[in-house]
């Protein structure tokens, strides 16, 4: 007898385990090792001996390699060769780290490199020649105003070389490289002079000069270059953190002065704010293929909401990007930790959290910045009971994974950094039509005997493939199909399947904005 069941909840998944393996589930020591995970209607089972990943939370979360040193809130960058570099951060004991970690996705391992200075709450700028300029940061325990020393990281030989010092000690500052090659630095924490006055560093001359006074002193601001050689400075908060700042000012590279550009980040939409610590990488990490920049904004009116803003360096305009769904939803409704950009495909992935802190519930929200399609996880991923996030993410273009670092063993302080990491393979961001199709898939009858009917609606014509996959991930059947706009009904024979756990998958290819989208939809299947 064959039984088909659609798994729709975590409890149902455990029930499915019991149906599949019998009453020995509770008593058999081997069967006690079975773990079940549910997402998008897929129930996936792994033996605890072999388990390294879980399909949940908007992607596949797998435990990554250990770093050589404990650290939380480092700065990160994905280099031109695909490796990821982590700069500084806070080591266990709230120690300002003077070490970098280089992650090689091919080897799936980290290499530690010593820096010349500690860098926590630092600023990292990718230079036009591919090197990275690292400036200042806090002393141990986050003591401000921090350090003025700088250095340059060269990815070609993994070397760190001392460079031109800043005129002020700075932490929670930011900067960018201007068109003429000089570096603009703005902002400082617990440093009135640094917060009120920027500086421009000339690496070729080995010198730095102060700017005229900024319109608004600030810390943790965003700094982005403009096509005419200037830069915009916006967001952040006041020098001692009393309030957030909504204004935008422009740096004039000819006159070395600042002028007010706007009282709001998004014209006509008050109270949107942002700050640099929402983006733990150089501004180049958030540049789209068309040269514009994408970044997170949020506001508390009437309730906390997040959005993505787009800055155009050509005309110096800011817009709120329209998404097909709000960033927050019923599950991910507490906080957005970090944002990372898949620059090859103009997709942004956001790490969010749900209500509750033990265990921490997280998920990946995917946004296609070419069309606004926004995808939320249907279930959240639970970190281990002793894992809390002070995170930094980096996107790895070779394999489409996200490196997540910044795992603490305490939610209440900065003293308990670990060397743990995660690798996340985010779910593919489906088109609006594809999401409608995925939500309409049903198996009927349920339960069934020797056959079932797979039904769904589609808003497009496309070739497709139907697959049945067993619990080990092996494809046991693959059939070519054709999707025609409208209702689909595919009769599926189950007579040749052995008893066990499976899921049915439809893979469709459709054209969206002249790209081919590989879209997957799944429903759980148990055969007895």
Short mmCIF file of C-alpha atoms in Angstrom, two decimals:
data_model
loop_
_atom_site.label_atom_id
_atom_site.label_comp_id
_atom_site.label_asym_id
_atom_site.label_seq_id
_atom_site.Cartn_x
_atom_site.Cartn_y
_atom_site.Cartn_z
CA UNK A 1 0.00 0.00 0.00
CA UNK A 2 1.25 3.46 -0.87
CA UNK A 3 0.49 6.49 1.32
CA UNK A 4 1.06 10.08 0.19
CA UNK A 5 1.11 12.86 2.81
CA UNK A 6 1.79 16.58 2.49
CA UNK A 7 3.87 17.69 5.49
CA UNK A 8 2.84 21.15 6.62
CA UNK A 9 4.32 21.58 10.10
CA UNK A 10 7.22 20.56 12.31
CA UNK A 11 4.96 18.28 14.37
CA UNK A 12 3.65 16.66 11.20
CA UNK A 13 7.22 15.97 10.16
CA UNK A 14 7.90 14.09 13.38
CA UNK A 15 4.66 12.20 12.87
CA UNK A 16 5.84 11.31 9.38
CA UNK A 17 9.03 9.91 10.87
CA UNK A 18 6.95 7.67 13.11
CA UNK A 19 4.78 6.55 10.18
CA UNK A 20 7.87 5.75 8.13
CA UNK A 21 9.93 3.84 10.71
CA UNK A 22 7.24 2.43 12.95
CA UNK A 23 6.82 2.33 16.70
CA UNK A 24 10.54 1.84 17.29
CA UNK A 25 11.02 5.61 16.77
CA UNK A 26 10.89 6.33 20.50
CA UNK A 27 12.63 3.20 21.77
CA UNK A 28 15.27 2.32 19.20
CA UNK A 29 18.58 4.09 19.92
CA UNK A 30 19.33 4.41 16.22
CA UNK A 31 15.94 5.89 15.43
CA UNK A 32 16.29 8.42 18.23
CA UNK A 33 18.97 10.01 16.08
CA UNK A 34 16.49 10.98 13.36
CA UNK A 35 15.97 14.73 13.02
CA UNK A 36 13.36 16.34 10.79
CA UNK A 37 13.27 19.77 9.20
CA UNK A 38 10.44 21.50 7.38
CA UNK A 39 10.45 24.33 4.85
CA UNK A 40 8.19 25.22 1.92
CA UNK A 41 6.32 22.00 2.58
CA UNK A 42 9.48 19.86 2.34
CA UNK A 43 10.24 17.41 5.12
CA UNK A 44 13.89 16.29 4.97
CA UNK A 45 15.33 13.62 7.27
CA UNK A 46 19.00 13.16 8.22
CA UNK A 47 20.75 10.74 10.51
CA UNK A 48 22.47 12.65 13.32
CA UNK A 49 25.67 10.79 12.48
CA UNK A 50 25.78 12.36 9.04
CA UNK A 51 23.80 15.56 9.50
CA UNK A 52 25.66 18.76 8.58
CA UNK A 53 22.85 20.90 7.22
CA UNK A 54 19.20 21.74 7.66
CA UNK A 55 16.76 22.99 5.04
CA UNK A 56 15.08 25.78 6.96
CA UNK A 57 14.95 29.52 7.44
CA UNK A 58 14.96 30.53 3.79
CA UNK A 59 17.93 28.37 2.84
CA UNK A 60 20.20 25.52 3.80
CA UNK A 61 22.07 26.29 7.01
CA UNK A 62 25.19 24.21 7.56
CA UNK A 63 27.86 24.46 10.20
CA UNK A 64 30.93 26.08 8.66
CA UNK A 65 34.61 25.62 9.47
CA UNK A 66 35.97 27.06 12.70
CA UNK A 67 37.92 30.30 12.50
CA UNK A 68 41.42 30.32 13.98
CA UNK A 69 40.40 32.99 16.47
CA UNK A 70 37.20 33.99 18.24
CA UNK A 71 35.54 37.12 16.89
CA UNK A 72 32.22 38.92 16.59
CA UNK A 73 31.22 41.93 14.43
CA UNK A 74 34.24 41.90 12.12
CA UNK A 75 34.26 43.81 8.85
CA UNK A 76 34.18 41.56 5.79
CA UNK A 77 34.80 41.77 2.06
CA UNK A 78 34.59 39.34 -0.83
CA UNK A 79 37.77 39.71 -2.86
CA UNK A 80 38.07 39.62 -6.63
CA UNK A 81 39.24 35.99 -6.53
CA UNK A 82 36.21 34.93 -4.45
CA UNK A 83 37.94 34.55 -1.11
CA UNK A 84 36.48 36.34 1.90
CA UNK A 85 38.57 38.44 4.27
CA UNK A 86 37.46 39.25 7.82
CA UNK A 87 39.10 42.28 9.40
CA UNK A 88 39.39 42.54 13.18
CA UNK A 89 36.29 42.63 15.32
CA UNK A 90 35.97 41.70 18.99
CA UNK A 91 37.65 38.61 20.36
CA UNK A 92 36.54 36.74 23.45
CA UNK A 93 36.93 39.05 26.44
CA UNK A 94 35.98 42.13 24.37
CA UNK A 95 39.52 42.36 22.99
CA UNK A 96 39.99 44.53 19.90
CA UNK A 97 41.37 42.05 17.37
CA UNK A 98 44.60 42.65 15.47
CA UNK A 99 44.13 39.59 13.25
CA UNK A 100 42.40 38.91 9.96
CA UNK A 101 40.94 35.64 8.72
CA UNK A 102 41.00 34.65 5.04
CA UNK A 103 38.27 32.18 4.05
CA UNK A 104 38.97 30.04 0.97
CA UNK A 105 35.70 28.54 -0.35
CA UNK A 106 37.59 25.94 -2.39
CA UNK A 107 39.36 24.57 0.68
CA UNK A 108 36.48 25.47 3.04
CA UNK A 109 38.97 26.69 5.61
CA UNK A 110 40.39 29.83 7.23
CA UNK A 111 43.92 31.17 7.28
CA UNK A 112 44.89 33.66 9.97
CA UNK A 113 46.99 36.71 9.10
CA UNK A 114 48.39 39.18 11.63
CA UNK A 115 47.55 42.86 11.13
CA UNK A 116 49.73 45.72 12.37
CA UNK A 117 47.04 47.26 14.59
CA UNK A 118 43.79 46.31 16.35
CA UNK A 119 40.63 47.10 14.37
CA UNK A 120 37.25 46.91 16.12
CA UNK A 121 34.52 49.30 15.02
CA UNK A 122 36.78 50.07 12.09
CA UNK A 123 36.36 51.41 8.57
CA UNK A 124 37.39 49.40 5.49
CA UNK A 125 37.56 50.89 2.00
CA UNK A 126 38.23 48.89 -1.15
CA UNK A 127 40.70 50.83 -3.28
CA UNK A 128 40.52 51.05 -7.06
CA UNK A 129 43.54 48.73 -7.39
CA UNK A 130 41.85 45.93 -5.41
CA UNK A 131 43.65 46.52 -2.11
CA UNK A 132 41.84 47.36 1.12
CA UNK A 133 42.45 50.38 3.34
CA UNK A 134 41.71 49.75 7.05
CA UNK A 135 41.49 52.75 9.37
CA UNK A 136 41.41 53.02 13.14
CA UNK A 137 38.92 51.38 15.47
CA UNK A 138 38.35 51.09 19.20
CA UNK A 139 40.65 50.03 21.99
CA UNK A 140 39.86 46.96 24.11
CA UNK A 141 36.41 47.01 25.73
CA UNK A 142 35.23 49.38 22.99
CA UNK A 143 37.06 52.33 24.53
CA UNK A 144 36.81 55.49 22.44
CA UNK A 145 38.03 57.53 20.69
CA UNK A 146 40.16 54.59 19.54
CA UNK A 147 43.13 54.53 17.20
CA UNK A 148 44.33 56.77 14.37
CA UNK A 149 46.62 54.15 12.74
CA UNK A 150 45.83 52.73 9.32
CA UNK A 151 47.12 49.93 7.12
CA UNK A 152 46.61 48.42 3.68
CA UNK A 153 45.79 44.78 2.94
CA UNK A 154 47.07 43.39 -0.38
CA UNK A 155 45.13 40.24 -1.44
CA UNK A 156 47.86 39.19 -3.87
CA UNK A 157 50.25 38.21 -1.07
CA UNK A 158 48.00 38.45 2.05
CA UNK A 159 50.20 41.23 3.45
CA UNK A 160 49.31 44.14 5.73
CA UNK A 161 51.42 47.28 5.42
CA UNK A 162 51.26 50.38 7.69
CA UNK A 163 49.91 53.44 5.92
CA UNK A 164 49.10 57.13 6.44
CA UNK A 165 47.61 57.78 9.88
CA UNK A 166 44.45 59.81 10.38
CA UNK A 167 44.67 63.18 12.09
CA UNK A 168 42.03 62.15 14.64
CA UNK A 169 41.50 58.91 16.51
CA UNK A 170 38.31 57.41 15.16
CA UNK A 171 35.95 54.49 15.66
CA UNK A 172 32.49 53.97 14.17
CA UNK A 173 33.59 56.11 11.23
CA UNK A 174 33.22 55.56 7.51
CA UNK A 175 34.72 56.65 4.22
CA UNK A 176 35.10 56.18 0.50
CA UNK A 177 37.64 56.67 -2.28
CA UNK A 178 36.93 59.72 -4.41
CA UNK A 179 37.38 59.89 -8.18
CA UNK A 180 40.75 61.60 -7.81
CA UNK A 181 42.05 58.69 -5.70
CA UNK A 182 41.98 60.46 -2.34
CA UNK A 183 40.11 59.01 0.64
CA UNK A 184 37.30 60.89 2.43
CA UNK A 185 36.77 59.91 6.09
CA UNK A 186 33.77 61.12 8.12
CA UNK A 187 32.39 60.52 11.59
CA UNK A 188 33.62 59.38 14.99
CA UNK A 189 32.23 58.00 18.25
CA UNK A 190 32.84 59.81 21.55
CA UNK A 191 35.11 62.28 19.76
CA UNK A 192 33.56 65.71 19.21
CA UNK A 193 36.29 66.95 16.87
CA UNK A 194 36.29 63.79 14.76
CA UNK A 195 32.49 63.70 14.56
CA UNK A 196 32.33 67.33 13.43
CA UNK A 197 35.24 67.33 10.98
CA UNK A 198 36.14 64.94 8.19
CA UNK A 199 39.55 64.41 6.68
CA UNK A 200 40.93 63.61 3.25
CA UNK A 201 43.87 61.21 2.97
CA UNK A 202 46.22 61.24 0.00
CA UNK A 203 47.90 57.83 -0.04
CA UNK A 204 50.36 58.82 -2.77
CA UNK A 205 51.55 61.86 -0.83
CA UNK A 206 51.30 60.13 2.53
CA UNK A 207 49.34 63.04 4.00
CA UNK A 208 45.95 63.89 5.45
CA UNK A 209 44.14 67.24 5.66
CA UNK A 210 41.06 68.18 7.64
CA UNK A 211 37.87 69.22 5.89
CA UNK A 212 35.80 72.21 6.82
CA UNK A 213 33.13 71.50 9.45
CA UNK A 214 30.39 69.04 8.58
CA UNK A 215 26.81 70.29 8.65
CA UNK A 216 25.92 67.68 11.29
CA UNK A 217 28.47 65.92 13.52
CA UNK A 218 27.79 62.20 13.46
CA UNK A 219 29.06 58.67 14.09
CA UNK A 220 28.47 55.47 12.09
CA UNK A 221 27.32 57.38 9.02
CA UNK A 222 27.12 56.01 5.49
CA UNK A 223 29.54 57.52 2.96
CA UNK A 224 29.12 56.94 -0.79
CA UNK A 225 30.95 58.48 -3.77
CA UNK A 226 29.25 60.46 -6.53
CA UNK A 227 30.10 60.45 -10.21
CA UNK A 228 31.25 64.07 -10.21
CA UNK A 229 34.03 63.41 -7.68
CA UNK A 230 32.10 64.41 -4.56
CA UNK A 231 30.56 62.16 -1.90
CA UNK A 232 27.40 62.01 0.19
CA UNK A 233 27.36 61.48 3.96
CA UNK A 234 24.07 60.42 5.54
CA UNK A 235 22.45 58.60 8.43
CA UNK A 236 24.29 57.52 11.56
CA UNK A 237 23.70 58.96 14.98
CA UNK A 238 24.94 61.79 17.16
CA UNK A 239 28.43 61.69 18.67
CA UNK A 240 27.26 60.08 21.93
CA UNK A 241 24.32 58.16 20.50
CA UNK A 242 21.53 60.44 21.77
CA UNK A 243 19.49 60.26 18.55
CA UNK A 244 19.49 59.04 14.97
CA UNK A 245 20.19 61.44 12.09
CA UNK A 246 17.98 61.67 9.00
CA UNK A 247 19.88 64.31 7.00
CA UNK A 248 22.08 63.97 3.92
CA UNK A 249 25.03 66.24 3.25
CA UNK A 250 27.39 66.42 0.30
CA UNK A 251 31.16 66.79 0.37
CA UNK A 252 32.52 69.20 -2.25
CA UNK A 253 35.95 67.86 -3.25
CA UNK A 254 36.98 71.15 -4.89
CA UNK A 255 36.24 73.44 -1.94
CA UNK A 256 36.77 70.84 0.80
CA UNK A 257 33.40 71.77 2.30
CA UNK A 258 30.04 70.19 3.14
CA UNK A 259 26.62 71.43 2.02
CA UNK A 260 23.19 70.21 3.06
CA UNK A 261 21.62 67.99 0.38
CA UNK A 262 18.39 66.86 2.07
CA UNK A 263 16.73 66.78 5.47
CA UNK A 264 15.50 63.22 4.82
CA UNK A 265 17.18 60.20 3.31
CA UNK A 266 14.06 59.47 1.26
CA UNK A 267 12.54 62.77 0.06
CA UNK A 268 8.91 63.11 1.11
CA UNK A 269 9.13 60.10 3.47
CA UNK A 270 10.21 61.29 6.91
CA UNK A 271 12.05 59.48 9.67
CA UNK A 272 13.91 56.85 7.64
CA UNK A 273 17.34 56.25 9.19
CA UNK A 274 20.33 53.98 8.68
CA UNK A 275 23.82 53.49 10.04
CA UNK A 276 27.03 51.83 9.00
CA UNK A 277 26.84 48.87 11.38
CA UNK A 278 23.87 47.53 9.41
CA UNK A 279 26.36 46.99 6.57
CA UNK A 280 29.52 45.26 7.80
CA UNK A 281 31.55 45.70 4.66
CA UNK A 282 33.04 48.38 2.38
CA UNK A 283 30.51 50.38 0.35
CA UNK A 284 31.75 48.53 -2.75
CA UNK A 285 30.09 45.37 -1.36
CA UNK A 286 26.69 47.03 -1.92
CA UNK A 287 27.14 48.38 -5.45
CA UNK A 288 24.74 47.04 -8.08
CA UNK A 289 25.68 46.09 -11.62
CA UNK A 290 24.40 49.44 -12.93
CA UNK A 291 26.61 51.43 -10.54
CA UNK A 292 23.93 52.35 -8.01
CA UNK A 293 24.14 51.35 -4.33
CA UNK A 294 21.62 49.39 -2.25
CA UNK A 295 21.42 49.63 1.52
CA UNK A 296 19.05 49.07 4.44
CA UNK A 297 16.93 51.77 6.04
CA UNK A 298 14.39 51.59 8.86
CA UNK A 299 11.97 53.73 10.87
CA UNK A 300 9.66 53.43 13.87
CA UNK A 301 6.57 55.21 12.55
CA UNK A 302 4.01 53.88 13.28
CA UNK A 303 5.90 50.64 14.04
CA UNK A 304 9.35 49.30 13.23
CA UNK A 305 9.72 48.66 9.51
CA UNK A 306 12.69 48.01 7.25
CA UNK A 307 13.16 48.81 3.58
CA UNK A 308 15.88 48.87 0.94
CA UNK A 309 17.03 52.22 -0.39
CA UNK A 310 18.84 52.84 -3.68
CA UNK A 311 21.35 55.66 -4.18
CA UNK A 312 22.24 56.79 -7.69
CA UNK A 313 25.72 58.40 -7.78
CA UNK A 314 24.95 59.99 -11.15
CA UNK A 315 22.14 62.30 -10.02
CA UNK A 316 22.63 61.93 -6.23
CA UNK A 317 19.07 60.71 -5.75
CA UNK A 318 17.73 58.40 -3.03
CA UNK A 319 14.63 56.26 -3.53
CA UNK A 320 12.92 53.62 -1.44
CA UNK A 321 12.97 50.43 -3.47
CA UNK A 322 9.52 48.92 -4.02
CA UNK A 323 9.33 45.27 -2.95
CA UNK A 324 6.48 42.85 -3.61
CA UNK A 325 6.14 42.27 0.13
CA UNK A 326 7.28 44.14 3.26
CA UNK A 327 10.71 43.17 4.60
CA UNK A 328 9.14 42.28 7.96
CA UNK A 329 6.48 39.56 8.06
CA UNK A 330 4.71 37.55 10.77
CA UNK A 331 7.75 35.32 11.37
CA UNK A 332 10.74 37.63 10.89
CA UNK A 333 9.41 40.58 12.84
CA UNK A 334 12.02 41.52 15.43
CA UNK A 335 15.27 42.68 13.86
CA UNK A 336 17.33 42.68 10.66
CA UNK A 337 20.96 41.95 11.54
CA UNK A 338 22.87 42.37 8.29
CA UNK A 339 22.52 42.59 4.51
CA UNK A 340 24.64 41.02 1.79
CA UNK A 341 24.56 41.47 -1.99
CA UNK A 342 24.90 38.91 -4.76
CA UNK A 343 26.44 41.44 -7.14
CA UNK A 344 26.37 39.16 -10.18
CA UNK A 345 22.57 38.88 -10.03
CA UNK A 346 21.59 42.05 -8.13
CA UNK A 347 19.99 40.13 -5.29
CA UNK A 348 20.09 41.17 -1.66
CA UNK A 349 19.84 38.71 1.22
CA UNK A 350 18.85 39.92 4.68
CA UNK A 351 19.40 38.06 7.94
CA UNK A 352 16.39 38.52 10.22
CA UNK A 353 15.22 37.18 13.54
CA UNK A 354 11.88 36.26 15.05
CA UNK A 355 10.42 36.65 18.51
CA UNK A 356 12.29 34.93 21.33
CA UNK A 357 15.94 34.58 22.18
CA UNK A 358 16.44 31.00 23.37
CA UNK A 359 17.02 29.46 20.95
CA UNK A 360 17.58 32.33 18.52
CA UNK A 361 15.28 31.99 15.50
CA UNK A 362 16.69 33.34 12.24
CA UNK A 363 15.88 33.36 8.57
CA UNK A 364 17.06 34.69 5.21
CA UNK A 365 14.88 37.13 3.27
CA UNK A 366 15.70 37.30 -0.44
CA UNK A 367 15.02 40.38 -2.58
CA UNK A 368 15.56 40.53 -6.35
CA UNK A 369 16.64 44.11 -6.99
CA UNK A 370 15.82 43.86 -10.69
CA UNK A 371 12.08 43.41 -10.16
CA UNK A 372 11.30 43.68 -6.44
CA UNK A 373 10.36 40.05 -5.88
CA UNK A 374 10.68 39.41 -2.15
CA UNK A 375 10.77 35.97 -0.61
CA UNK A 376 10.38 35.12 3.08
CA UNK A 377 11.11 31.79 4.74
CA UNK A 378 8.07 29.77 5.76
CA UNK A 379 9.94 28.41 8.78
CA UNK A 380 12.83 29.78 10.82
CA UNK A 381 16.15 28.15 11.63
CA UNK A 382 16.97 27.61 15.32
CA UNK A 383 20.53 28.27 16.39
CA UNK A 384 21.96 26.11 19.16
CA UNK A 385 20.87 27.08 22.67
CA UNK A 386 24.24 28.71 23.40
CA UNK A 387 24.53 30.64 20.12
CA UNK A 388 23.63 34.32 19.73
CA UNK A 389 24.29 36.69 16.87
CA UNK A 390 26.60 39.68 16.59
CA UNK A 391 26.91 38.84 12.93
CA UNK A 392 28.68 39.68 9.72
CA UNK A 393 27.77 38.10 6.38
CA UNK A 394 29.69 37.81 3.11
CA UNK A 395 28.46 36.45 -0.24
CA UNK A 396 30.56 33.84 -2.04
CA UNK A 397 29.96 34.08 -5.81
CA UNK A 398 31.57 30.72 -6.73
CA UNK A 399 28.97 28.64 -4.92
CA UNK A 400 26.18 31.11 -4.10
CA UNK A 401 26.61 30.63 -0.36
CA UNK A 402 26.67 33.17 2.44
CA UNK A 403 29.40 33.01 5.07
CA UNK A 404 27.97 33.94 8.47
CA UNK A 405 30.34 34.79 11.31
CA UNK A 406 29.90 36.55 14.64
CA UNK A 407 28.49 33.85 16.93
CA UNK A 408 28.55 34.66 20.65
CA UNK A 409 27.76 32.40 23.59
CA UNK A 410 25.97 35.31 25.30
CA UNK A 411 23.17 37.56 24.12
CA UNK A 412 23.83 40.20 26.74
CA UNK A 413 27.40 41.41 26.22
CA UNK A 414 30.43 41.55 23.91
CA UNK A 415 32.69 39.33 26.04
CA UNK A 416 31.82 35.87 24.72
CA UNK A 417 32.86 35.66 21.08
CA UNK A 418 33.31 32.19 19.57
CA UNK A 419 35.07 30.93 16.45
CA UNK A 420 31.92 29.29 15.04
CA UNK A 421 30.62 29.98 11.53
CA UNK A 422 27.72 28.99 9.32
CA UNK A 423 27.42 28.59 5.56
CA UNK A 424 23.99 29.39 4.18
CA UNK A 425 22.74 28.46 0.72
CA UNK A 426 19.78 30.83 0.25
CA UNK A 427 16.65 29.66 -1.47
CA UNK A 428 16.31 30.78 -5.07
CA UNK A 429 14.26 33.97 -5.38
CA UNK A 430 11.25 33.04 -7.48
CA UNK A 431 9.37 35.29 -9.86
CA UNK A 432 5.92 36.48 -8.80
CA UNK A 433 4.35 34.00 -11.20
CA UNK A 434 6.54 31.24 -9.85
CA UNK A 435 5.61 32.03 -6.26
CA UNK A 436 1.94 31.87 -7.21
CA UNK A 437 2.58 28.53 -8.85
CA UNK A 438 4.46 27.16 -5.84
CA UNK A 439 1.68 28.12 -3.45
CA UNK A 440 -0.92 26.35 -5.60
CA UNK A 441 0.72 22.91 -5.73
CA UNK A 442 -1.34 20.09 -4.22
CA UNK A 443 -1.22 16.31 -4.17
CA UNK A 444 -4.61 14.55 -4.39
CA UNK A 445 -5.92 12.22 -3.14
CA UNK A 446 -4.22 12.46 0.19
CA UNK A 447 -3.69 9.79 1.37
CA UNK A 448 -3.31 7.83 -1.87
CA UNK A 449 -2.63 4.25 -2.89
CA UNK A 450 -0.70 3.46 -6.10
CA UNK A 451 -0.96 6.87 -7.73
CA UNK A 452 -1.56 10.52 -6.95
CA UNK A 453 -2.45 13.65 -8.88
CA UNK A 454 -0.12 16.67 -8.78
CA UNK A 455 -2.10 19.84 -9.49
CA UNK A 456 -1.03 23.47 -9.75
CA UNK A 457 -1.61 26.67 -11.68
CA UNK A 458 0.99 28.43 -13.79
CA UNK A 459 1.08 31.89 -15.34
CA UNK A 460 3.61 31.00 -18.03
CA UNK A 461 4.61 28.40 -20.61
CA UNK A 462 7.83 26.54 -19.91
CA UNK A 463 9.62 23.22 -20.21
CA UNK A 464 9.81 21.42 -16.89
CA UNK A 465 11.10 18.31 -15.20
CA UNK A 466 9.32 16.20 -12.59
CA UNK A 467 11.58 14.44 -10.11
CA UNK A 468 11.01 12.08 -7.21
CA UNK A 469 13.85 12.18 -4.69
CA UNK A 470 14.47 9.79 -1.82
CA UNK A 471 15.59 10.64 1.72
CA UNK A 472 19.30 10.40 0.81
CA UNK A 473 18.89 12.97 -1.98
CA UNK A 474 19.03 10.38 -4.79
CA UNK A 475 16.77 11.03 -7.79
CA UNK A 476 14.74 7.84 -8.29
CA UNK A 477 12.61 9.14 -11.16
CA UNK A 478 12.93 12.02 -13.62
CA UNK A 479 10.40 12.87 -16.33
CA UNK A 480 10.32 15.72 -18.84
CA UNK A 481 7.11 17.75 -18.75
CA UNK A 482 5.67 20.88 -20.35
CA UNK A 483 3.93 23.62 -18.37
CA UNK A 484 1.14 25.43 -20.23
CA UNK A 485 -0.46 28.58 -18.88
CA UNK A 486 -3.39 27.67 -16.68
CA UNK A 487 -4.27 24.65 -14.54
CA UNK A 488 -1.99 21.59 -14.66
CA UNK A 489 -2.89 18.04 -13.58
CA UNK A 490 -0.16 15.42 -13.70
CA UNK A 491 -1.00 11.84 -12.73
CA UNK A 492 1.94 10.16 -11.00
CA UNK A 493 2.28 6.41 -10.60
CA UNK A 494 3.77 5.22 -7.31
CA UNK A 495 3.71 1.48 -7.93
CA UNK A 496 7.45 1.13 -8.52
CA UNK A 497 8.53 2.99 -5.38
CA UNK A 498 9.82 1.10 -2.40
CA UNK A 499 8.58 1.98 1.06
CA UNK A 500 10.38 5.07 2.32
CA UNK A 501 10.44 8.84 2.45
CA UNK A 502 10.50 10.94 -0.75
CA UNK A 503 9.58 14.32 -2.04
CA UNK A 504 8.21 15.32 -5.41
CA UNK A 505 9.94 18.22 -7.13
CA UNK A 506 9.02 20.27 -10.18
CA UNK A 507 11.80 22.24 -11.86
CA UNK A 508 10.61 24.83 -14.36
CA UNK A 509 12.54 27.15 -16.64
CA UNK A 510 10.94 30.44 -17.59
CA UNK A 511 12.15 33.71 -19.05
CA UNK A 512 11.99 36.77 -16.79
CA UNK A 513 13.58 40.01 -17.99
CA UNK A 514 15.53 37.98 -20.57
CA UNK A 515 17.01 35.73 -17.90
CA UNK A 516 16.37 32.04 -17.48
CA UNK A 517 15.05 31.27 -14.01
CA UNK A 518 15.45 27.77 -12.62
CA UNK A 519 12.50 27.43 -10.28
CA UNK A 520 11.94 24.53 -7.89
CA UNK A 521 8.75 23.53 -6.11
CA UNK A 522 8.41 20.58 -3.78
CA UNK A 523 5.86 18.60 -1.84
CA UNK A 524 6.56 15.82 0.67
CA UNK A 525 5.86 12.21 -0.12
CA UNK A 526 5.73 9.11 2.07
CA UNK A 527 5.37 5.69 0.49
CA UNK A 528 4.54 2.58 2.50
#
